[in-house]
PDB file of C-alpha atoms in Angstrom:
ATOM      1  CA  UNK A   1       0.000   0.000   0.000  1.00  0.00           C
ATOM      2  CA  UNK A   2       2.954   2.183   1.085  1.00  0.00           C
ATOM      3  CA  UNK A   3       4.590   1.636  -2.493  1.00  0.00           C
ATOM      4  CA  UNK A   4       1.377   2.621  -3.983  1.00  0.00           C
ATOM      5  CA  UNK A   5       0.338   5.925  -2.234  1.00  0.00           C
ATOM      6  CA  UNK A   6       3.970   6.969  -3.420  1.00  0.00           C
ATOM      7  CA  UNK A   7       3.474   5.755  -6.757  1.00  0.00           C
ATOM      8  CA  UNK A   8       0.410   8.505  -6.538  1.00  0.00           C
ATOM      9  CA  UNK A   9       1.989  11.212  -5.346  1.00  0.00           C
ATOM     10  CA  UNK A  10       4.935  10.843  -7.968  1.00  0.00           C
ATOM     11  CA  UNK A  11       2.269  10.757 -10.764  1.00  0.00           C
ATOM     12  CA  UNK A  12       0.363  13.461  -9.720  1.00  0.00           C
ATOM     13  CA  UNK A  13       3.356  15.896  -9.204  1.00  0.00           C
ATOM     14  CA  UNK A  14       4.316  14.971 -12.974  1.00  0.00           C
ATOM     15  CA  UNK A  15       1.008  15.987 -14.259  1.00  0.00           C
ATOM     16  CA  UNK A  16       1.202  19.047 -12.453  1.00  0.00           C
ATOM     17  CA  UNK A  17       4.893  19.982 -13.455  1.00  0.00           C
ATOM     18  CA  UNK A  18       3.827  19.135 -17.168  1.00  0.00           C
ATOM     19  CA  UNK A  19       0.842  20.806 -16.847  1.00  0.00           C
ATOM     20  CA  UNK A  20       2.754  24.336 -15.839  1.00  0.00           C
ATOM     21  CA  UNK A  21       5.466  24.333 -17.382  1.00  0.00           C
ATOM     22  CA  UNK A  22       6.923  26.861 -19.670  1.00  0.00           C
ATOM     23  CA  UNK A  23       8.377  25.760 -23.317  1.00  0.00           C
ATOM     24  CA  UNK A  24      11.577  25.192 -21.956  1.00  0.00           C
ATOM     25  CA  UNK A  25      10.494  23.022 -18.415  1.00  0.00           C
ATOM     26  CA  UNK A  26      10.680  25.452 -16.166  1.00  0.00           C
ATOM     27  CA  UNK A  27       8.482  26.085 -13.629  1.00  0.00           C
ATOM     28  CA  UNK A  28       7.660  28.472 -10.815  1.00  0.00           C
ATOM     29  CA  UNK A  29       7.194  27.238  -7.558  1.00  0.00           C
ATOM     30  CA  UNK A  30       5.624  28.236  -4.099  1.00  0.00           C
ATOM     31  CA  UNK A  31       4.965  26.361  -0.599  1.00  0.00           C
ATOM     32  CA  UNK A  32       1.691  27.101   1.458  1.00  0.00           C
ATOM     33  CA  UNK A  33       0.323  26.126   4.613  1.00  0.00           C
ATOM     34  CA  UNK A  34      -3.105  26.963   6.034  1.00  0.00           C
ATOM     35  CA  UNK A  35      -1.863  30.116   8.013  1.00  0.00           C
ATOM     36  CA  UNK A  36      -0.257  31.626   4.839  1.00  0.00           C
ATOM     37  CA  UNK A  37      -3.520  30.697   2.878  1.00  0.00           C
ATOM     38  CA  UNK A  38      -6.396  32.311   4.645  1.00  0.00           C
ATOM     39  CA  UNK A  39      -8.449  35.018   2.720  1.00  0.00           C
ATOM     40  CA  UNK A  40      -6.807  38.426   3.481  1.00  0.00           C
ATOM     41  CA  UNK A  41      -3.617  36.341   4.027  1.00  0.00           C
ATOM     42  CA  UNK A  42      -0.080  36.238   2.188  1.00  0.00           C
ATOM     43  CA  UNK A  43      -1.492  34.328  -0.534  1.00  0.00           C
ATOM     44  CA  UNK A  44      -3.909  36.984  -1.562  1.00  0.00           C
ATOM     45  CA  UNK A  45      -0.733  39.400  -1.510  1.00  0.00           C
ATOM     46  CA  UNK A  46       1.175  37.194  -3.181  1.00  0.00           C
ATOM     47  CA  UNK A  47      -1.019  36.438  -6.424  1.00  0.00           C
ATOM     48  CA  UNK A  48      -2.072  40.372  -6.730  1.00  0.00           C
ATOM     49  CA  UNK A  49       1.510  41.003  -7.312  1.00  0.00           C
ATOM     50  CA  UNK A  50       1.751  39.165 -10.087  1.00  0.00           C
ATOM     51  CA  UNK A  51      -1.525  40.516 -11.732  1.00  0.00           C
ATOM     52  CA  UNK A  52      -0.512  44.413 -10.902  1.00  0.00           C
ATOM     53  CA  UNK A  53       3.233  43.543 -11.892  1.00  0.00           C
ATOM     54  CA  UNK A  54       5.261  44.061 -15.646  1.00  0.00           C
ATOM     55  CA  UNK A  55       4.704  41.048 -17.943  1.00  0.00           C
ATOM     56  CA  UNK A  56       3.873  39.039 -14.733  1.00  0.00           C
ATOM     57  CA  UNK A  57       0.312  38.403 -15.555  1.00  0.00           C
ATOM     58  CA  UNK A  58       0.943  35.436 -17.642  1.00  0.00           C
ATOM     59  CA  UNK A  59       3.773  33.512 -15.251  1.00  0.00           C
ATOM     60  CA  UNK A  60       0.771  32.689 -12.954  1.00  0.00           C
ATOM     61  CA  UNK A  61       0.494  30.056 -15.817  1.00  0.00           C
ATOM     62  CA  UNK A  62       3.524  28.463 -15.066  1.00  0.00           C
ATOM     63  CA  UNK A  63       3.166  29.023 -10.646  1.00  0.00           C
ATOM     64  CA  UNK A  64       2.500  25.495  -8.823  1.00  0.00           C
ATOM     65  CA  UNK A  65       1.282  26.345  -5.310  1.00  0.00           C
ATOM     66  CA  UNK A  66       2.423  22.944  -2.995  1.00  0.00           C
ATOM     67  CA  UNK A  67      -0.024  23.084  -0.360  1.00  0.00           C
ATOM     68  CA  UNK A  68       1.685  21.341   2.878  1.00  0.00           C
ATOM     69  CA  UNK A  69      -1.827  20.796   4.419  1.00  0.00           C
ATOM     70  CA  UNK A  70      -5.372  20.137   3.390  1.00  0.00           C
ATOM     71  CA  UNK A  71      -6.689  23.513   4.188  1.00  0.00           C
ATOM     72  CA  UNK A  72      -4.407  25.064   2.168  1.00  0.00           C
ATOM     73  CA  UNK A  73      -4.831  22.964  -1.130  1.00  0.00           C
ATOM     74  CA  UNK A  74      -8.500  23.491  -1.066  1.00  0.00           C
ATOM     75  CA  UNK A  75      -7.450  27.079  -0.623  1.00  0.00           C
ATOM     76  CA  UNK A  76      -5.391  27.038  -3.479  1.00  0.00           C
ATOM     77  CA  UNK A  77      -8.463  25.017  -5.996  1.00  0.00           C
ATOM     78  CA  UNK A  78     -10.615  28.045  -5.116  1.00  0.00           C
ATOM     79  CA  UNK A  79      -7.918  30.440  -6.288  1.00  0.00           C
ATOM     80  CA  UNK A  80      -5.273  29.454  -8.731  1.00  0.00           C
ATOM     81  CA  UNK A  81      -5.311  26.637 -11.426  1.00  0.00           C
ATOM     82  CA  UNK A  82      -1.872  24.612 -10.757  1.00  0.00           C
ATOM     83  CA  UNK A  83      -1.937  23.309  -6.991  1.00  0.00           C
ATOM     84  CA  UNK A  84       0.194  20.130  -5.618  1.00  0.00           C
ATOM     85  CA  UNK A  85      -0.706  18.654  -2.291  1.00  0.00           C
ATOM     86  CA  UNK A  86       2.364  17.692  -0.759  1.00  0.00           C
ATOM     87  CA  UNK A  87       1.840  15.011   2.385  1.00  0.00           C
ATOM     88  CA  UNK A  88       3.998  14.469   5.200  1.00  0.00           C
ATOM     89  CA  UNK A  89       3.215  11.601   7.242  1.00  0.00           C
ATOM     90  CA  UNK A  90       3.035  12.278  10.972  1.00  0.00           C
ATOM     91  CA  UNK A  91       3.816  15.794  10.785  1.00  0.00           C
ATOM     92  CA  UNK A  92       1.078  18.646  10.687  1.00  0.00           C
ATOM     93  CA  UNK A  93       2.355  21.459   8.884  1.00  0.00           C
ATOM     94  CA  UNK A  94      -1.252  23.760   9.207  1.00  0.00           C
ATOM     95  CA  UNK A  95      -0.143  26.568  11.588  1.00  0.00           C
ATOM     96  CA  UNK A  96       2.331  29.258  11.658  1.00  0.00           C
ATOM     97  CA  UNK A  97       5.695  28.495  11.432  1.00  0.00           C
ATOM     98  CA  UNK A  98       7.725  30.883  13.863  1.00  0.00           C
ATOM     99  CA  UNK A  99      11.386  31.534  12.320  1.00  0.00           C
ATOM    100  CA  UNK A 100      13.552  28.744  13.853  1.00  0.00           C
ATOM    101  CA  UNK A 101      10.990  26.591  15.815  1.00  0.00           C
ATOM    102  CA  UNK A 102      10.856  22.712  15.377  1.00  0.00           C
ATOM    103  CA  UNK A 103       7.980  23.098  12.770  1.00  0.00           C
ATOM    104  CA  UNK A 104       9.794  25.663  10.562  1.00  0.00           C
ATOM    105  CA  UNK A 105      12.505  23.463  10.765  1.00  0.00           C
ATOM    106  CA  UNK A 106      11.085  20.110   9.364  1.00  0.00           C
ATOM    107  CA  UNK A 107       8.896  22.314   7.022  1.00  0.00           C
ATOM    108  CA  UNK A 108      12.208  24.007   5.376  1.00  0.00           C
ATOM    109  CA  UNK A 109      13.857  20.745   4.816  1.00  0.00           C
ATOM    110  CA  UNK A 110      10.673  18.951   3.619  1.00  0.00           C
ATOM    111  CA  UNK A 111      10.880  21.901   1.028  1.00  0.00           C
ATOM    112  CA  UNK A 112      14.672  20.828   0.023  1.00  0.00           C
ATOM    113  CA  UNK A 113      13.815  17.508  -0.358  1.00  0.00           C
ATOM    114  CA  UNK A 114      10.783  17.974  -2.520  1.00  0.00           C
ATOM    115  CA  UNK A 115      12.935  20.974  -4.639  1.00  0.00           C
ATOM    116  CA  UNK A 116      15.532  17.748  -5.740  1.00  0.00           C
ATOM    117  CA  UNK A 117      12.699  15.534  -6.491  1.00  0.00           C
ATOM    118  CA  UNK A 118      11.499  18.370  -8.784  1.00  0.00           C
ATOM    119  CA  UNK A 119      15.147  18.363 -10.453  1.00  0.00           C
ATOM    120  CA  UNK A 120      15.275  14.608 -10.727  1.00  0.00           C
ATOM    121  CA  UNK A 121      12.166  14.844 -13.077  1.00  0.00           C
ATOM    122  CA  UNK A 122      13.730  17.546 -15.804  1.00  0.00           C
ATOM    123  CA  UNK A 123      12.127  20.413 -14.385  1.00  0.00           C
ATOM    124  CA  UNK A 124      13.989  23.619 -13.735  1.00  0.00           C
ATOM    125  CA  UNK A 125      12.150  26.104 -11.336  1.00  0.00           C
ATOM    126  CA  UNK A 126      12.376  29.228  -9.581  1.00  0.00           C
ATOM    127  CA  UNK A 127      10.856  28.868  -5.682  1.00  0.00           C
ATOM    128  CA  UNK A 128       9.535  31.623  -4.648  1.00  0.00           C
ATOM    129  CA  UNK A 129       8.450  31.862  -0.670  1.00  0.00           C
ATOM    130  CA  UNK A 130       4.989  33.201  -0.828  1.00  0.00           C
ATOM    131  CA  UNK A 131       5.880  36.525   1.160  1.00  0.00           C
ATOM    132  CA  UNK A 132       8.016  37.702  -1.978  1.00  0.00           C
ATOM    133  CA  UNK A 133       5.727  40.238  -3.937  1.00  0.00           C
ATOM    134  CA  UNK A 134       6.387  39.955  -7.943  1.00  0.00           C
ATOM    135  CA  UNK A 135       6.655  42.874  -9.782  1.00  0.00           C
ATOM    136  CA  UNK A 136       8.473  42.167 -12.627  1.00  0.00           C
ATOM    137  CA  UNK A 137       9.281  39.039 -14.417  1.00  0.00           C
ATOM    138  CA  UNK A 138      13.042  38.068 -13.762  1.00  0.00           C
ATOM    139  CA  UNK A 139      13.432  35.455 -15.760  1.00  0.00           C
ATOM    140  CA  UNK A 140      15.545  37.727 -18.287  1.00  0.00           C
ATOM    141  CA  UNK A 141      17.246  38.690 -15.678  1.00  0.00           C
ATOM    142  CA  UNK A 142      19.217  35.534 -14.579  1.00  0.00           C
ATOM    143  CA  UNK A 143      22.633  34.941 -15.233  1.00  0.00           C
ATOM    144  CA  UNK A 144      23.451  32.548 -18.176  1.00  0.00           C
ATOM    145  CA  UNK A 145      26.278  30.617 -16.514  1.00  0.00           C
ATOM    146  CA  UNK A 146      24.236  29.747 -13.358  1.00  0.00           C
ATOM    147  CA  UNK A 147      23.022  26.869 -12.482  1.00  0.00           C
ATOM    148  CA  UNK A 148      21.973  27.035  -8.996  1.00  0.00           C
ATOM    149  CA  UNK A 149      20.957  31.528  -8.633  1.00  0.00           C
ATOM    150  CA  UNK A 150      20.094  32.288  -5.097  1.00  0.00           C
ATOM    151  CA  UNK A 151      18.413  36.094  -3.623  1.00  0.00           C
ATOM    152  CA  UNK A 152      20.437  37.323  -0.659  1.00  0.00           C
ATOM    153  CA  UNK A 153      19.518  39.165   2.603  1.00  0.00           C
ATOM    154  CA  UNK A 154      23.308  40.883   1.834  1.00  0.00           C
ATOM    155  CA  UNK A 155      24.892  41.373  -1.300  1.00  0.00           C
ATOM    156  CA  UNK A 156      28.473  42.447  -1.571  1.00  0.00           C
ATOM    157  CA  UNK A 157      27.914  43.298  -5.438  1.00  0.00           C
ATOM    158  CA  UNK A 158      29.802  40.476  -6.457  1.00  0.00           C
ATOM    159  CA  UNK A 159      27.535  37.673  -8.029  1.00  0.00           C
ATOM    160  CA  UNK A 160      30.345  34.851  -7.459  1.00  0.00           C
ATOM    161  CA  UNK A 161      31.301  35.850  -3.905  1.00  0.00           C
ATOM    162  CA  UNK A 162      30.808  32.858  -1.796  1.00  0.00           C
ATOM    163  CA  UNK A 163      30.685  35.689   1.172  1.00  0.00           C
ATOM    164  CA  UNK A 164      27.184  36.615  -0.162  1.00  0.00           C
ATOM    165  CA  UNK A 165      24.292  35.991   2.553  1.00  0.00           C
ATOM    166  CA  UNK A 166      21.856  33.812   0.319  1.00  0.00           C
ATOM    167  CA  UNK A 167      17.977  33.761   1.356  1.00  0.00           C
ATOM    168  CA  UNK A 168      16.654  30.323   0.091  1.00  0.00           C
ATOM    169  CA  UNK A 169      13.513  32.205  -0.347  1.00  0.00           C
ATOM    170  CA  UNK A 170      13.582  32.886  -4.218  1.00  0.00           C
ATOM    171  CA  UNK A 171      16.167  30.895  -6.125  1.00  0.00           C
ATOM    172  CA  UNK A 172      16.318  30.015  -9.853  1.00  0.00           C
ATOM    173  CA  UNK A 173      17.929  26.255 -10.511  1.00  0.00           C
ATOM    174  CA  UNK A 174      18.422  24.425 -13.708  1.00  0.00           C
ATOM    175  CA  UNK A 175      17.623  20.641 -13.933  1.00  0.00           C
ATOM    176  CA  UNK A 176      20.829  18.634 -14.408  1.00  0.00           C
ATOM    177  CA  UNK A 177      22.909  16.561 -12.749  1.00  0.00           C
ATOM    178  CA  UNK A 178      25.267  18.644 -11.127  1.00  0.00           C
ATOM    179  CA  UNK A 179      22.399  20.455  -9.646  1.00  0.00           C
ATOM    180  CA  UNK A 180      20.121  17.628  -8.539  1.00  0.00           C
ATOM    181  CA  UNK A 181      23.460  16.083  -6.887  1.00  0.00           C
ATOM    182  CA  UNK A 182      23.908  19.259  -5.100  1.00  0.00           C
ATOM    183  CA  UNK A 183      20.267  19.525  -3.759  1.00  0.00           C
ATOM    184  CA  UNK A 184      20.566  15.728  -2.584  1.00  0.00           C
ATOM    185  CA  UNK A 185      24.280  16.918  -0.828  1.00  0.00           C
ATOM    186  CA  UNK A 186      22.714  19.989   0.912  1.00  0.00           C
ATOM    187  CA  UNK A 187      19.419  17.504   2.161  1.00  0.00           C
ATOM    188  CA  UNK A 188      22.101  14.789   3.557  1.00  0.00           C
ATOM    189  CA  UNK A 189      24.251  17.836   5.196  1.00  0.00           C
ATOM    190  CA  UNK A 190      20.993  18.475   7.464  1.00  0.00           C
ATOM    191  CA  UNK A 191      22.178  15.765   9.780  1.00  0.00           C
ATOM    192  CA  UNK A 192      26.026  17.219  10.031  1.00  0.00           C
ATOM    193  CA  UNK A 193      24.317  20.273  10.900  1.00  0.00           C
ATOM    194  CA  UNK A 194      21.495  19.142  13.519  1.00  0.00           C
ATOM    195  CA  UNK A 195      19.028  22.505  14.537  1.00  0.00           C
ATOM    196  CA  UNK A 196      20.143  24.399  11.450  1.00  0.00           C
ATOM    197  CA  UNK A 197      17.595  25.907   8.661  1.00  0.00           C
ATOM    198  CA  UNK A 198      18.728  25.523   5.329  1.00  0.00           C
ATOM    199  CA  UNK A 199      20.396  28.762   4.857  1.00  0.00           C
ATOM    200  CA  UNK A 200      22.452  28.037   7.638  1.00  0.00           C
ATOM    201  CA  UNK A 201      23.364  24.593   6.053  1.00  0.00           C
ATOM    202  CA  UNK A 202      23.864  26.166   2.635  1.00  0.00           C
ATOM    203  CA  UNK A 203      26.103  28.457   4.126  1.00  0.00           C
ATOM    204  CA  UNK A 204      28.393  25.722   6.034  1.00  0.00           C
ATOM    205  CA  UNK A 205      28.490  23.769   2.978  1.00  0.00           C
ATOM    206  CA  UNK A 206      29.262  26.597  -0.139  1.00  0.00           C
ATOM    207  CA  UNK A 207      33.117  26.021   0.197  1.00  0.00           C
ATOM    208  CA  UNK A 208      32.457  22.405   0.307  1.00  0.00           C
ATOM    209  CA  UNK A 209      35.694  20.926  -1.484  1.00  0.00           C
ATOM    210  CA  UNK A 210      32.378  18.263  -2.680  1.00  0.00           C
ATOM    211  CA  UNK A 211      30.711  21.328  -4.570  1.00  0.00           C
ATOM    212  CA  UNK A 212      33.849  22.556  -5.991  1.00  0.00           C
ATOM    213  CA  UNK A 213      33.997  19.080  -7.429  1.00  0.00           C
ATOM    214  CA  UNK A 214      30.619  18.606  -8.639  1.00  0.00           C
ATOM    215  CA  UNK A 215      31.353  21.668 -10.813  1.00  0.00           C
ATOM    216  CA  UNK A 216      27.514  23.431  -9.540  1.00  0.00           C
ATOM    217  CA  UNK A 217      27.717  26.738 -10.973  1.00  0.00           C
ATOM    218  CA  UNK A 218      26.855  29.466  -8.040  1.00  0.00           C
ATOM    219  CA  UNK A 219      25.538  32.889  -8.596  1.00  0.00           C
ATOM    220  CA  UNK A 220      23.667  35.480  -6.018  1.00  0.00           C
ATOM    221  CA  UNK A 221      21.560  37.249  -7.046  1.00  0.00           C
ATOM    222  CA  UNK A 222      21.815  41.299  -6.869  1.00  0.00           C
ATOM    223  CA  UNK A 223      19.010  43.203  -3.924  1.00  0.00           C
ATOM    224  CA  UNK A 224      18.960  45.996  -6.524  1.00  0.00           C
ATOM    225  CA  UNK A 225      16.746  43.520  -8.494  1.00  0.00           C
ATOM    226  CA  UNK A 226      16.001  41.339  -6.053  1.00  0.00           C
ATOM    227  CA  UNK A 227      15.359  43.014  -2.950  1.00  0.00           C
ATOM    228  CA  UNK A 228      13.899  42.477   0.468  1.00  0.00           C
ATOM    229  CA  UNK A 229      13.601  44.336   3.687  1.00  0.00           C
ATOM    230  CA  UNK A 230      16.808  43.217   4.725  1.00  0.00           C
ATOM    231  CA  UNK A 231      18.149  45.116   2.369  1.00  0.00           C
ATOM    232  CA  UNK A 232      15.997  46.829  -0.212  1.00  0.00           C
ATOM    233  CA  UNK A 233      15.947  47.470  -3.814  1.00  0.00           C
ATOM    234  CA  UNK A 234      16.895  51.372  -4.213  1.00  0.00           C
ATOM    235  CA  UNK A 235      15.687  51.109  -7.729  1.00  0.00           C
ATOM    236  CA  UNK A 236      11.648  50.734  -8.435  1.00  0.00           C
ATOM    237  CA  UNK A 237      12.662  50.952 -12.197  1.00  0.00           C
ATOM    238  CA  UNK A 238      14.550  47.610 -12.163  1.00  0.00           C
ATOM    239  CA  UNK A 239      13.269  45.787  -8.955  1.00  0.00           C
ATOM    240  CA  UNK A 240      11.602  42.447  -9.940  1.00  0.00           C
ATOM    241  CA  UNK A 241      10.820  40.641  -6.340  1.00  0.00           C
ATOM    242  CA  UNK A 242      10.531  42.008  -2.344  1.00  0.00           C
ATOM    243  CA  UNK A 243      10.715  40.151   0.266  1.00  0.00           C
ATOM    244  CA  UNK A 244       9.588  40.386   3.523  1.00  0.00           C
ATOM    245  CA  UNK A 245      12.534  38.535   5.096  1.00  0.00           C
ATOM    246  CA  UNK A 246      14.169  39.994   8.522  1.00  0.00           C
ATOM    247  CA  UNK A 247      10.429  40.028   9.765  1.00  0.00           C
ATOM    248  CA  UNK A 248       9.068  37.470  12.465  1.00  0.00           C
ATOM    249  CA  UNK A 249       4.940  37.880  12.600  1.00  0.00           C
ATOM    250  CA  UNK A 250       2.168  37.120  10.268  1.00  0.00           C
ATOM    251  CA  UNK A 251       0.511  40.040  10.942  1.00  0.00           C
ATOM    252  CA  UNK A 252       3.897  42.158  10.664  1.00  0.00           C
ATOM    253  CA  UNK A 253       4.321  40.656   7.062  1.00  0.00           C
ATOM    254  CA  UNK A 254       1.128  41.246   5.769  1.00  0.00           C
ATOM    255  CA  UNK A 255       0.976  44.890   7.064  1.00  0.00           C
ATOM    256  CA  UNK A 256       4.139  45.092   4.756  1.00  0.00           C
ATOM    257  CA  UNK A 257       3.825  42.964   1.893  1.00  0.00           C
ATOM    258  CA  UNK A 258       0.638  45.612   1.257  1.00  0.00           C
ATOM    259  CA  UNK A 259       2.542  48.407   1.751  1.00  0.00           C
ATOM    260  CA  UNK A 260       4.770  46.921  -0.916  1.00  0.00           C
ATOM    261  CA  UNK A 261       2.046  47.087  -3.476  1.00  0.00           C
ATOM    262  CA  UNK A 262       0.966  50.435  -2.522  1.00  0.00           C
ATOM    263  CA  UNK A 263       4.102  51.804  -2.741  1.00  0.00           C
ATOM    264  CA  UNK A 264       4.133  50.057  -6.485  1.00  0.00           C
ATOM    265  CA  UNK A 265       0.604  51.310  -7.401  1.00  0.00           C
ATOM    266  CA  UNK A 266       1.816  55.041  -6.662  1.00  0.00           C
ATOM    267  CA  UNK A 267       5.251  54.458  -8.524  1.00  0.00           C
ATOM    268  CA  UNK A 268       3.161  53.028 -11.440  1.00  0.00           C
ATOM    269  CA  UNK A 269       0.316  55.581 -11.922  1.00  0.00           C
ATOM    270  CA  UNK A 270       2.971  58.214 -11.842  1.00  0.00           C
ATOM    271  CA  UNK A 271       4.337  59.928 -15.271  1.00  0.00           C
ATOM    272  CA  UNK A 272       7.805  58.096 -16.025  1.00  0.00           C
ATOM    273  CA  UNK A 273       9.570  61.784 -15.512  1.00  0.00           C
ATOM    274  CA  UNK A 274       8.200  61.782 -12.222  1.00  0.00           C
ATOM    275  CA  UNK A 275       8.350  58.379 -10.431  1.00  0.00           C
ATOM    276  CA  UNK A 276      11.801  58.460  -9.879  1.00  0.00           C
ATOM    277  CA  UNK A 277      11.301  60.613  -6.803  1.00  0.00           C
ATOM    278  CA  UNK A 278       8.505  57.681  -5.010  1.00  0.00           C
ATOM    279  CA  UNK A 279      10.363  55.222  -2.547  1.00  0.00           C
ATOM    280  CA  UNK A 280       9.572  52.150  -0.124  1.00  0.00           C
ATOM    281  CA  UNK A 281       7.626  53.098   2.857  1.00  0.00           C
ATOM    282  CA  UNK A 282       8.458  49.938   4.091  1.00  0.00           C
ATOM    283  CA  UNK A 283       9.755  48.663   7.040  1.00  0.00           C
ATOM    284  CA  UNK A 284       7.001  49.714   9.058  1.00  0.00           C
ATOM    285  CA  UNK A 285       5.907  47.343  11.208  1.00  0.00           C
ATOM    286  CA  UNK A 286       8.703  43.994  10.619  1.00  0.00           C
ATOM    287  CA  UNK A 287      12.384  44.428  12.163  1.00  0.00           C
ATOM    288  CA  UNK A 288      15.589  45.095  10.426  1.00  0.00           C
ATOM    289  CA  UNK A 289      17.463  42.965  13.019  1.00  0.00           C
ATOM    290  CA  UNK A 290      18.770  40.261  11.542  1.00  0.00           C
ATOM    291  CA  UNK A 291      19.434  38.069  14.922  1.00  0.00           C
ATOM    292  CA  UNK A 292      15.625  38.799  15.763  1.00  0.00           C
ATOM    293  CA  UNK A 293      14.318  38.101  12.458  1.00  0.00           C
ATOM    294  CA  UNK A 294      14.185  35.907   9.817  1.00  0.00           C
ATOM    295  CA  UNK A 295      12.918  34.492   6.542  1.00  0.00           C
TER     296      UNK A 295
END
């Protein structure tokens, strides 16, 4: 029976994949749970981005929400058209997820885990947490020599600097084997690294002598384009994503992730001479410190 309900699942996340992806099998990517999902929530934030965004409209196409709970895939049938209900035995994943707790833990790694399975099958992606507000499509904006392109709470303006702070919370991979290897390396490394998130592991294992040898191209990504309220985009005439990362609180996120979209709305209805001069209101209500915070 075991082999069987597996069987499922691995069927059912191939017709989805096929189902969204783009011409060249790449896929965009998003994990909910019920919290995240409710009406008024970050998913509602979320998926207005992309309609009020540049050329955005049309990647909600190619988005797969993986619901971690049953609340939030019905959620997601009501509202979107690609949605994956990922199952973890013996582990409820409904409620909020405080930055560091046992539950965020088990929930990020389920997420790294699922990511490789997602390489194994041919399909690039770019994951995207759901409190990252799209506002222009950065697909052309990758690097061509990357395979694994990660967002960063701190950029040192070098894209190859292994100093870089990477935020696992929007990264762009291509399928291949040096790639899936390196996703099924950073899973294993969870257990070297017992009560670390991901980003923490990622970090301990980027100068791997292992990755140097696996040849996995490495590129992070710049905050002018890819910003966050760790450190934000200064330029609303490039900026593709913000994130609400250094912020612990639902509420706190929310309150931002809107004020995100306003502060688009007013930089978009303005005449291109004058909407240089709008900025980010934001942080108002989430924390800048970086030891109190989190993604």
């Amino acid at each position: 029976m075991r082999a069987y309900v597996q069987d499922s699942e691995d069927a059912r996340l191939e017709r989805v994949l096929t189902a969204a992806a783009m011409p060249n099998d790449t896929v965009i990517l998003t994990t909910l749970n019920s919290a995240w999902s409710e009406p008024g929530s970050v998913l509602d934030v979320f998926l207005e981005s992309f309609r009020s965004g540049e050329s955005t409209r049309e990647l909600l196409d190619h988005l797969v929400i993986v619901s971690l709970d049953t609340t939030a895939h019905a959620r997601c049938r009501q509202v979107h058209r690609h949605c994956f209900a990922l199952v973890t035995d013996g582990v409820d994943f409904s409620g909020q997820k405080n930055f560091m707790t046992d539950g965020y833990l088990k929930m990020m790694w389920r997420r790294i885990d699922f990511l490789r399975k997602v390489l194994e099958k041919g399909f690039s992606f770019v994951f995207t947490d759901t409190d990252i507000v799209w506002f222009r499509n950065p697909l052309p904006h990758f690097y061509p020599d990357g395979d694994l392109q990660i967002a960063c709470d701190h950029f040192t303006g070098d894209p190859s600097d292994l100093s870089n702070a990477p935020n696992g919370g929007f990264v762009y991979v291509r399928s291949n084997t040096e790639t899936t290897e390196f996703y099924r390396f950073w899973y294993a490394a969870r257990e070297r690294h017992p009560g670390l998130h991901d980003q923490d592991v990622l970090n301990a294992i980027k100068r791997d002598p292992y990755v140097a040898e696996l040849g996995v191209q490495i590129r992070f990504l710049s905050t002018e384009l890819f910003g966050g309220l760790c450190e934000p985009s200064r330029n609303m005439s490039r900026v593709c994503t913000m994130h609400a990362n250094c912020c612990i609180g639902l509420r706190r996120k929310i309150s931002d992730l809107n004020a995100m979209l306003q502060d688009w709305r007013r930089f978009r209805e303005l005449p291109r001479d004058d909407n240089h001069s709008v900025s980010w209101t934001v942080p108002r209500n989430c924390s800048l410190q970086k030891l109190e915070g989190g993604s």
